[in-house]
Structures are given as C-alpha cells and as structure tokens.
PDB file of C-alpha atoms in Angstrom:
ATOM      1  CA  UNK L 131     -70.487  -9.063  12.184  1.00 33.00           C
ATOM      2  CA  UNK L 132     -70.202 -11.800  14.907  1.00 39.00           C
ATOM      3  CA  UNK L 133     -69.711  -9.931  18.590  1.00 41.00           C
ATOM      4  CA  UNK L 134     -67.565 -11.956  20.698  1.00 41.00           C
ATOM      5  CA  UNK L 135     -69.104 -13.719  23.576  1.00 39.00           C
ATOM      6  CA  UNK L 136     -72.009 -15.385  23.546  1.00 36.00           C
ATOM      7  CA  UNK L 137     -74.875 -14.354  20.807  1.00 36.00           C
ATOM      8  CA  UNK L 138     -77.650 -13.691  23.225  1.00 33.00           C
ATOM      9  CA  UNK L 139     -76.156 -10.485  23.683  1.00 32.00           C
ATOM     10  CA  UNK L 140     -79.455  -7.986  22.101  1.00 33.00           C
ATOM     11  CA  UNK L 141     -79.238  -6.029  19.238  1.00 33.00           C
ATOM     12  CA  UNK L 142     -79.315  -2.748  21.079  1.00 32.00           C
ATOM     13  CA  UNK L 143     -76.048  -4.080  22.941  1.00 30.00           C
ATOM     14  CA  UNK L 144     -74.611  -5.375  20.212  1.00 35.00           C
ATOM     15  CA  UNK L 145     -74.434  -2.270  18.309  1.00 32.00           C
ATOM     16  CA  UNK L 146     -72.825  -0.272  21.298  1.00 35.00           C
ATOM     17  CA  UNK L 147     -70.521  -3.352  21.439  1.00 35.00           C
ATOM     18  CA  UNK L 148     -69.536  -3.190  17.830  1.00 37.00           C
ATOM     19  CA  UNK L 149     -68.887   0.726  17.690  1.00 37.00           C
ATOM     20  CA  UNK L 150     -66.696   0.261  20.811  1.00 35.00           C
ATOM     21  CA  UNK L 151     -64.464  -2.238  19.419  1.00 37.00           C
ATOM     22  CA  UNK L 152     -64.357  -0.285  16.128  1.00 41.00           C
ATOM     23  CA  UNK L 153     -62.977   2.580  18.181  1.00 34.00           C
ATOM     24  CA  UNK L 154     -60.647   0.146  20.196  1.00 36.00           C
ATOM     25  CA  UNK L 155     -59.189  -1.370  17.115  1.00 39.00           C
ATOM     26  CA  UNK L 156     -58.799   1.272  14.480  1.00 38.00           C
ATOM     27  CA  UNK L 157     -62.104  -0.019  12.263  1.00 37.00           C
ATOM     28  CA  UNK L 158     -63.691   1.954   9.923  1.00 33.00           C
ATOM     29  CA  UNK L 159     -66.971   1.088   8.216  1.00 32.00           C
ATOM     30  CA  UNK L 160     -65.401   1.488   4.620  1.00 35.00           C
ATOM     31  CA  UNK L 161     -64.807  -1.271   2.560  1.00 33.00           C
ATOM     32  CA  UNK L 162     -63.726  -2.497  -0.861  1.00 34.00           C
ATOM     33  CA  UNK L 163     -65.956  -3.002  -3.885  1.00 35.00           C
ATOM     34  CA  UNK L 164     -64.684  -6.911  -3.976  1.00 37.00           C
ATOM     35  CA  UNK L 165     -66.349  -7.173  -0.346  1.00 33.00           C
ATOM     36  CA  UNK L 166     -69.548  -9.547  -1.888  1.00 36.00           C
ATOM     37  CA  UNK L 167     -69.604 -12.365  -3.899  1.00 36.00           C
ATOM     38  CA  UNK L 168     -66.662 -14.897  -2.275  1.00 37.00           C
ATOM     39  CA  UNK L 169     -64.291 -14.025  -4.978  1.00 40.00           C
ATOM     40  CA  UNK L 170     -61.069 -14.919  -4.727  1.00 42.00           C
ATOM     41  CA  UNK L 171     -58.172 -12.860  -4.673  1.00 46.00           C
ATOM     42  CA  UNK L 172     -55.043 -12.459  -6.788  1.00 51.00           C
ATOM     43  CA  UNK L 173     -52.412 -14.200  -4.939  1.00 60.00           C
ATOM     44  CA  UNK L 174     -54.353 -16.420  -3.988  1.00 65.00           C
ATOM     45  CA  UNK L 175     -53.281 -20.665  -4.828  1.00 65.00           C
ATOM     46  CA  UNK L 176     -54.984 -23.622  -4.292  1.00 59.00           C
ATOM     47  CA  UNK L 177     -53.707 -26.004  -0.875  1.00 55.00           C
ATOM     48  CA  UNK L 178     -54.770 -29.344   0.065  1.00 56.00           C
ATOM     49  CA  UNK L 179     -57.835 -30.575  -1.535  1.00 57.00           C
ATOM     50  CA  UNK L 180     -58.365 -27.837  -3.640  1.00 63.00           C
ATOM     51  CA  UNK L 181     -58.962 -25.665  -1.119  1.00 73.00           C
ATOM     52  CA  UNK L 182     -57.923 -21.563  -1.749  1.00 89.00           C
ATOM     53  CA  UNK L 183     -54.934 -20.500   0.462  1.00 94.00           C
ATOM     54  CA  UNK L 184     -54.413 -16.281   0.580  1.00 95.00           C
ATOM     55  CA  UNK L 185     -50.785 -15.504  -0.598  1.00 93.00           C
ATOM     56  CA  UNK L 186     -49.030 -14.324   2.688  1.00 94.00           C
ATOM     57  CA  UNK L 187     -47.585 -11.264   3.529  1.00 91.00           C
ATOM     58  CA  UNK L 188     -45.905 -11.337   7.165  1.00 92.00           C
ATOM     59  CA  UNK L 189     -46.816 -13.337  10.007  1.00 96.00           C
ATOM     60  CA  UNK L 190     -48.380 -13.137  13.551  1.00 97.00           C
ATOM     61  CA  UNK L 191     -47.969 -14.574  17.052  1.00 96.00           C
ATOM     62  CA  UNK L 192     -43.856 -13.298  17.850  1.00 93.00           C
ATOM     63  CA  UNK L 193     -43.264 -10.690  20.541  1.00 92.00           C
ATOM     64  CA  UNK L 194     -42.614  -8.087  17.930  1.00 94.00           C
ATOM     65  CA  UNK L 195     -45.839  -8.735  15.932  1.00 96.00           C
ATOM     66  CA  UNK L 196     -49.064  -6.863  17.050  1.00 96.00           C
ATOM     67  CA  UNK L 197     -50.527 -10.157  18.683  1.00 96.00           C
ATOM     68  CA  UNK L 198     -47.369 -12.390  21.218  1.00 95.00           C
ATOM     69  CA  UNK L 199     -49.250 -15.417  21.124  1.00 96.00           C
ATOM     70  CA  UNK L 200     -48.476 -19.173  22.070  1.00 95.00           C
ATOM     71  CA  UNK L 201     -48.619 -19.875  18.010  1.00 97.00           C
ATOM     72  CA  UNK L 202     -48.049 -17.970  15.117  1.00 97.00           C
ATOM     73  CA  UNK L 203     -48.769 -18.303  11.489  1.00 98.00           C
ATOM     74  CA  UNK L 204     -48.972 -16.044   8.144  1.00 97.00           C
ATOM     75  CA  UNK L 205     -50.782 -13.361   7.381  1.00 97.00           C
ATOM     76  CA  UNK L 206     -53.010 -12.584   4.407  1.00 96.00           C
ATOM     77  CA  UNK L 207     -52.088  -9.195   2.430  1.00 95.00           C
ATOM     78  CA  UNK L 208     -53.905  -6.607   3.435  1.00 96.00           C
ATOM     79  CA  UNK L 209     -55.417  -7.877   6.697  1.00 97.00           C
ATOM     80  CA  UNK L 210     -54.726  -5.839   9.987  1.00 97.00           C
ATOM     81  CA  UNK L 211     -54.095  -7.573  13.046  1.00 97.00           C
ATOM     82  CA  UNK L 212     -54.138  -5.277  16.664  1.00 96.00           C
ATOM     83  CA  UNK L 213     -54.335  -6.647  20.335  1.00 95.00           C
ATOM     84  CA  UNK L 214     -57.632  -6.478  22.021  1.00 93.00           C
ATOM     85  CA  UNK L 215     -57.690  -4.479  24.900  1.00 82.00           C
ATOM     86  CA  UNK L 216     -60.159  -3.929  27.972  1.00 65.00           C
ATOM     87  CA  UNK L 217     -63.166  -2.063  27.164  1.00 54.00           C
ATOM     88  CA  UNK L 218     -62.571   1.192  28.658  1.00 51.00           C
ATOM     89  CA  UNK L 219     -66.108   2.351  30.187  1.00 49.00           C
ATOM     90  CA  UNK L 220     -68.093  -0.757  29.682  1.00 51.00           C
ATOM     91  CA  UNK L 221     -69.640  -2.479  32.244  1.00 53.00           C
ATOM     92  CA  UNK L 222     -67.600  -4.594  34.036  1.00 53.00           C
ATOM     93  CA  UNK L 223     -69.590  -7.732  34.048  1.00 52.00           C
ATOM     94  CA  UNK L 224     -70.276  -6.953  30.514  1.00 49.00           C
ATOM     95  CA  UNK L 225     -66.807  -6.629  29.608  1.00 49.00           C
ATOM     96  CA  UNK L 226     -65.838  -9.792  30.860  1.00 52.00           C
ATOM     97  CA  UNK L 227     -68.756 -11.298  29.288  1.00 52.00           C
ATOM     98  CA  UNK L 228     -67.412 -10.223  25.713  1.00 66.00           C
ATOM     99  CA  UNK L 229     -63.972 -11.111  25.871  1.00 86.00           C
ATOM    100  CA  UNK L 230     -64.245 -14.408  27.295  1.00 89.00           C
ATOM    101  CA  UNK L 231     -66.075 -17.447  25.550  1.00 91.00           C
ATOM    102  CA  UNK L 232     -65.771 -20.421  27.684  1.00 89.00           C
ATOM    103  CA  UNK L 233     -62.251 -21.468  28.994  1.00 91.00           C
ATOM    104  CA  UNK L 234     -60.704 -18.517  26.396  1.00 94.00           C
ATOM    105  CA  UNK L 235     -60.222 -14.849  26.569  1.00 93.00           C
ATOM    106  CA  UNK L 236     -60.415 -12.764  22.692  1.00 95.00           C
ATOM    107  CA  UNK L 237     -56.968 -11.219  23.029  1.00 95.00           C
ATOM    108  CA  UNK L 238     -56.554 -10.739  18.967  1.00 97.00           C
ATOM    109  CA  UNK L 239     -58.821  -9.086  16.401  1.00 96.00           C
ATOM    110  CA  UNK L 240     -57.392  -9.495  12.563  1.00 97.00           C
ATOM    111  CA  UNK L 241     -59.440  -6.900  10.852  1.00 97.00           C
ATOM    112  CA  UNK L 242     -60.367  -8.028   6.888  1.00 97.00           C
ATOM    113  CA  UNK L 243     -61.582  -4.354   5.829  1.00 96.00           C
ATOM    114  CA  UNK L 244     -58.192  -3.280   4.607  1.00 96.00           C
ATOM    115  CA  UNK L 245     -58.524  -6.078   2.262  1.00 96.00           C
ATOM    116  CA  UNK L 246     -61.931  -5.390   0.956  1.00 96.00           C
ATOM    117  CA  UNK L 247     -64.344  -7.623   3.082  1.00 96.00           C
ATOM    118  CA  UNK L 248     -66.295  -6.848   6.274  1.00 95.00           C
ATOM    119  CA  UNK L 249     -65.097  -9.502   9.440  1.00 95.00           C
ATOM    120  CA  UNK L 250     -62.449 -10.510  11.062  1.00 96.00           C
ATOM    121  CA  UNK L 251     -60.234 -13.696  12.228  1.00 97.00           C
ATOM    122  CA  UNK L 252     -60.006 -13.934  15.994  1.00 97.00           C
ATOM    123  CA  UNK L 253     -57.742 -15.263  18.521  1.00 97.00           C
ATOM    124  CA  UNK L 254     -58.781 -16.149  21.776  1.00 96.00           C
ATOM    125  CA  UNK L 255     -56.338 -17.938  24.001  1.00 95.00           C
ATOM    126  CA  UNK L 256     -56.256 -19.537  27.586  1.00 92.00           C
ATOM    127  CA  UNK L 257     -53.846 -21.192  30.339  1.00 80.00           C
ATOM    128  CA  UNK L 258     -55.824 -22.176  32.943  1.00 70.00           C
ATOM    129  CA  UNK L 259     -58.041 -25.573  32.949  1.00 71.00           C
ATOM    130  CA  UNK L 260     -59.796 -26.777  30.013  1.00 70.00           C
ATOM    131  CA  UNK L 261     -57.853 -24.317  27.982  1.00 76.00           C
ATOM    132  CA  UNK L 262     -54.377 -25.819  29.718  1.00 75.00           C
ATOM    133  CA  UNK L 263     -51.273 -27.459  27.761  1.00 66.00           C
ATOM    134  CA  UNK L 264     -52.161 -31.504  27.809  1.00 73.00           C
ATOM    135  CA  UNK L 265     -55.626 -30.831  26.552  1.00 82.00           C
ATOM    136  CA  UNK L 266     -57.498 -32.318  23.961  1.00 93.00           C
ATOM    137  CA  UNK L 267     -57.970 -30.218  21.242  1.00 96.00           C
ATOM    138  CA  UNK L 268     -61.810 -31.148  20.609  1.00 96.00           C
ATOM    139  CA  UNK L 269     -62.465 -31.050  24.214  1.00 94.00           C
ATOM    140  CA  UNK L 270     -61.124 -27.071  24.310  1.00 95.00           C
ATOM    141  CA  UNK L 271     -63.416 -26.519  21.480  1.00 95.00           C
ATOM    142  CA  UNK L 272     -66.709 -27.514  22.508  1.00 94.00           C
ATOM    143  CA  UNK L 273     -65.804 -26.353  25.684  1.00 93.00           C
ATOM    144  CA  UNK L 274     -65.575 -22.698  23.498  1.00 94.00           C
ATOM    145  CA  UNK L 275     -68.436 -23.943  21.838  1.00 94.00           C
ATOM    146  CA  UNK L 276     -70.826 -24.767  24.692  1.00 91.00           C
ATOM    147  CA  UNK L 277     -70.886 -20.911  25.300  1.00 84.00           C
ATOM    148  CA  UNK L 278     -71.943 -19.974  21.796  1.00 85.00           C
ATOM    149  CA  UNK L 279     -75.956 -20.038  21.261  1.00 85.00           C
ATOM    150  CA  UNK L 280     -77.921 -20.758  18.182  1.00 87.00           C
ATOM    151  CA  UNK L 281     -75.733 -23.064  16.264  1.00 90.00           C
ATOM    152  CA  UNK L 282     -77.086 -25.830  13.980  1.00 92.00           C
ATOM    153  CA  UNK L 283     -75.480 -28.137  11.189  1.00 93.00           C
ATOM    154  CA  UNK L 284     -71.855 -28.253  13.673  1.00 92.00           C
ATOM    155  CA  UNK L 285     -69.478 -30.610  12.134  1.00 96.00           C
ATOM    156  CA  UNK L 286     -66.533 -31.622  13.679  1.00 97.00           C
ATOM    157  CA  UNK L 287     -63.093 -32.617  12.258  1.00 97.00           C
ATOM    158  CA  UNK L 288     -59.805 -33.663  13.546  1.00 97.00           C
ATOM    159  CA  UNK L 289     -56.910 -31.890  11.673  1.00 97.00           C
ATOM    160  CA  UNK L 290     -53.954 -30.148  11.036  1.00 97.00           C
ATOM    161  CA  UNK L 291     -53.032 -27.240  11.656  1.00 97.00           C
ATOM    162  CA  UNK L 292     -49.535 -26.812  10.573  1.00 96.00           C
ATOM    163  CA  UNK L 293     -47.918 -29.629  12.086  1.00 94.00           C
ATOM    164  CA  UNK L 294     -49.681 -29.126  15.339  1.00 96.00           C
ATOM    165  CA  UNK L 295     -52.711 -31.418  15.980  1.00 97.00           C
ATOM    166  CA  UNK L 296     -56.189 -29.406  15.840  1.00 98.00           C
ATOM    167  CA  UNK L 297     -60.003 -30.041  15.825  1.00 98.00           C
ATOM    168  CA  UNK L 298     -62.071 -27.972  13.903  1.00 98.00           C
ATOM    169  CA  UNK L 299     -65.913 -27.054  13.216  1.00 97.00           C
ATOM    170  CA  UNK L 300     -68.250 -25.302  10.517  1.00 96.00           C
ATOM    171  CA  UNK L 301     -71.368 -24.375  11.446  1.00 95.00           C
ATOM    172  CA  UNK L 302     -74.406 -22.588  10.679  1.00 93.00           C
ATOM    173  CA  UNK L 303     -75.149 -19.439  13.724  1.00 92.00           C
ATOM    174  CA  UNK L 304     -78.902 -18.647  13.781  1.00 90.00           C
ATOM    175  CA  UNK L 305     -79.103 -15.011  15.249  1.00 77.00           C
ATOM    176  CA  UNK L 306     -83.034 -14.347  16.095  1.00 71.00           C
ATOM    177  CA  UNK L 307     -81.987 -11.081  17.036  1.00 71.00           C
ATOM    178  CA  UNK L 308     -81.058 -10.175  13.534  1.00 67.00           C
ATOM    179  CA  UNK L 309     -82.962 -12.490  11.847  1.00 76.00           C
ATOM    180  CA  UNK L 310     -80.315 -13.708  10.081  1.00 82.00           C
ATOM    181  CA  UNK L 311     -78.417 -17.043   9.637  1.00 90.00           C
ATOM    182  CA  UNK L 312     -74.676 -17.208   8.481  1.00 92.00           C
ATOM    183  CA  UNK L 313     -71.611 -19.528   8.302  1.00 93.00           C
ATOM    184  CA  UNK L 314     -69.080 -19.647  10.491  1.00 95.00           C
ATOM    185  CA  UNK L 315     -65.748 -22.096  11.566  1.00 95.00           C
ATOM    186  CA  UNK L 316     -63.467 -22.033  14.042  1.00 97.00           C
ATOM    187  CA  UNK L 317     -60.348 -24.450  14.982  1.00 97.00           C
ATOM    188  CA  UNK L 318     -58.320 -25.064  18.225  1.00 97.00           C
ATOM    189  CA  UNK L 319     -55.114 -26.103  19.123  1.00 97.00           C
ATOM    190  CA  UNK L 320     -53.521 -26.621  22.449  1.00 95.00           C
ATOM    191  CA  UNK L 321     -49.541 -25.871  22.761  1.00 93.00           C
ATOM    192  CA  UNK L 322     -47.124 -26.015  26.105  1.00 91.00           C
ATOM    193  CA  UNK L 323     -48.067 -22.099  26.769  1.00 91.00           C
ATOM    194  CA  UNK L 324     -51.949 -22.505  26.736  1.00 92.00           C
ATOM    195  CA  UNK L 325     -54.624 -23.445  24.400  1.00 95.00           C
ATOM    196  CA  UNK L 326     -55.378 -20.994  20.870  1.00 97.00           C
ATOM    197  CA  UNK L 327     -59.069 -21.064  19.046  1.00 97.00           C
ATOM    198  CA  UNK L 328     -58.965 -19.605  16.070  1.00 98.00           C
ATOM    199  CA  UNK L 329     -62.249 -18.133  14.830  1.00 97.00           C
ATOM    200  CA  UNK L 330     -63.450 -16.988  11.528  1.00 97.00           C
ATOM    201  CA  UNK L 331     -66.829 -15.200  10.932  1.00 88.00           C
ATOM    202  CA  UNK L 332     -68.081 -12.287   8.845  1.00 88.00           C
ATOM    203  CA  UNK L 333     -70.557 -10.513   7.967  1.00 89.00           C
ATOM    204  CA  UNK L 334     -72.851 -12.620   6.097  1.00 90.00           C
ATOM    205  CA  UNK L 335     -72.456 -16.124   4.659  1.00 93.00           C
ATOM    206  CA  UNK L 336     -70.969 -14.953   1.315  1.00 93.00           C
ATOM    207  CA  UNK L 337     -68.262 -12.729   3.363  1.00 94.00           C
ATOM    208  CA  UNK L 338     -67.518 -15.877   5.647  1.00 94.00           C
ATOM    209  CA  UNK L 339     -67.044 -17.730   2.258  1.00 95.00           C
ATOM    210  CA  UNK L 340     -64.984 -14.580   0.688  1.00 96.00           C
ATOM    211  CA  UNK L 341     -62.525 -14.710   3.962  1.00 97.00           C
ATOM    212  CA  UNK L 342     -61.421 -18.333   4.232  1.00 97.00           C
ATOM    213  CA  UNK L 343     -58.187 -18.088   1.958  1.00 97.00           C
ATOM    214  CA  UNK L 344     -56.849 -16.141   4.952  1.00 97.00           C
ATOM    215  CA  UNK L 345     -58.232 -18.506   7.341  1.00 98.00           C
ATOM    216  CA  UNK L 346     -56.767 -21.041   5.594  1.00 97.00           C
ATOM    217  CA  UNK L 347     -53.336 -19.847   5.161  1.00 97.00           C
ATOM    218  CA  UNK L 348     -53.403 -19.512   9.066  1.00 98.00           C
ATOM    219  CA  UNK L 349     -54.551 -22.906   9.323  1.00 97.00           C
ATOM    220  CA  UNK L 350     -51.597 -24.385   6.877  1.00 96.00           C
ATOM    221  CA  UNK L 351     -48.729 -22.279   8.616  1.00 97.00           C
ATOM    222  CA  UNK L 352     -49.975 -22.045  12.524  1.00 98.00           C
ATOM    223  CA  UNK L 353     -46.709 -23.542  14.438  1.00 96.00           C
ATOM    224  CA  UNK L 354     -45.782 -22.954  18.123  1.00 93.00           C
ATOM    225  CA  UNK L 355     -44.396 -19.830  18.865  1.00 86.00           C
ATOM    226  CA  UNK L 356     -41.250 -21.190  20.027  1.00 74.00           C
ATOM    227  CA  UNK L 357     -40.589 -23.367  16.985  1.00 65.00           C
TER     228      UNK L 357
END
C-alpha cells in the first residue's frame, strides 16, 4: 500500500502510518477473493482506446458527498470514499509530512477493499501557489512529483480528463524499504477553486492493474464542481 507523502518514510513508520489511517478511515484488512489477478469486473465496459471503464454507482466531489472538492466525478460500485482528517496523536511534523506532497494536501482517501482489491484512489488538492487556478496542469504535477522518491520509467501525457484539460503520468515506484517495485499513475487538473491530483496506487503491480477501471471512470467523468 503506497503511504502518502514522500516514500522515504521507513518501514517501521510506515506500518504505524498505515494502521493509523486504517483506524481514521474505517479500513479493515479483509478483502475479496477477486483481489489478485487484474480481473475485470462485471459492469465493467470498454472507453476510449479500449481501455476498461468501472460501471458507476454515485459520484464524488458535491458538498453532500463524503469528499466537497473543486471537481467531482463517478464512483465505481463498491468503492468507499471518506475525508481525511488530521492524525490525531501523530507527530506534528510528521503529520504534516504525510498529508502534504508538494504544493497539495491528501484531503480524500477512496478505499477499494469493499470492492475486493487492496488500495485506494486519492485526492489531494491545493489553492495556494503552484497548486493555484491559472496553473499548468503538468507543472502542478511534477511539482507533486518532485516530492515522491524512487520513481523510474515516468511518462508523461497531456489529456483529458472529462472536458477539463489534465496531464498525467505512469510510473514504476522502487521502494528499497520493502524491496519491492510496483506501478503506479496519477493525473492533475487545475480548476478556478485550486488545483486536484488524482492518484492511483495499490498494493502490488497486479492490484494497481486490477483498480484502473475505477480510475478510469474518474478520469472520463471528472468536471468542475460547479458545472
């Protein structure tokens, strides 16, 4: 599982980290017999190019939906989105260093155990700077990027996302720590309320794989959140 913030973080940490925001978010470490393999799901159709877009079933990002955010989009069935909230009885300075990742702060966790795989789509947002309404998207996410360590193979892409410009990347995150490399992809967008990065990681490589209908589906219907 990907900890947010930067991946230097040590393993000892990192599993303190990961039981906390279990606790803050509801998590348990159940999860569906489907969780391996990168099968698809029923429901699930095939978008542009092919790729595999997650039938939806509600969406995110309006006042009344667990995450107000400056976009919103659809959400996979099954998948649970809650707000991320301060880490009550971390360190401060450790804290901080966990829910921010360059110009952005994690303020959404969308939790894919409920659906039978082990990770989670994140939202991290920002108002202020390089994260500020006006910038480019590819400049807000390298700026996000610049903070994350071990990544190899990054491949850039201006896109869609919605009707909203967006730049996106896959990459491969080497984790010495773990000993362990995996896939992971993330996209940004910037809107008049703030900039939005939307990351997807996962457990391994084949749960990354397993989990991109849903990231797709919130790639294909992300719109501003006043449109």
């Amino acid at each position: 599982m990907r900890i947010p913030g930067r991946a230097a973080v040590g393993a000892a940490v990192a599993i303190g980290v990961i039981g906390m925001f279990g606790a803050l978010t509801g998590c348990s470490s159940d999860s569906g017999d489907d969780s391996k393999g990168g099968k698809g799901n029923k429901g699930e159709k095939s978008g542009k190019g092919g790729v595999k877009v997650a039938a939806a079933s509600g969406e995110l990002g309006g006042r009344d939906t667990a995450c107000a955010l400056p976009v919103r989009f659809s959400l996979a069935k099954s998948w649970k989105p809650e707000a991320v909230k301060e880490l009550e009885g971390a360190d401060p300075e450790l804290g901080s260093t966990l829910l921010s990742q360059g110009p952005v702060t994690l303020v959404c966790e969308i939790d894919a155990k409920p659906a039978g795989h082990i990770g989670f789509l994140r939202v991290w947002t920002g108002d202020k700077g390089k994260a500020a309404a006006g910038t480019e998207p590819r400049q807000l996410l390298k700026a996000f990027m610049a903070d994350e360590k071990g990544v190899r193979d990054a491949q850039y892409s201006d896109v869609k996302a919605g009707d909203l410009p967006a730049a996106e990347i896959s990459y491969i995150l080497d984790n010495p720590d773990l000993d362990e490399s995996k896939r992971e992809r993330a996209l940004a967008v910037v809107t008049p309320k703030g900039g939005v990065v939307l990351h997807l990681g996962g457990l391994d490589s084949d749960e990354h794989d397993a989990m991109l209908p849903a990231y797709e589906l919130a790639k294909q219907t992300m719109a501003g959140a006043g449109s």
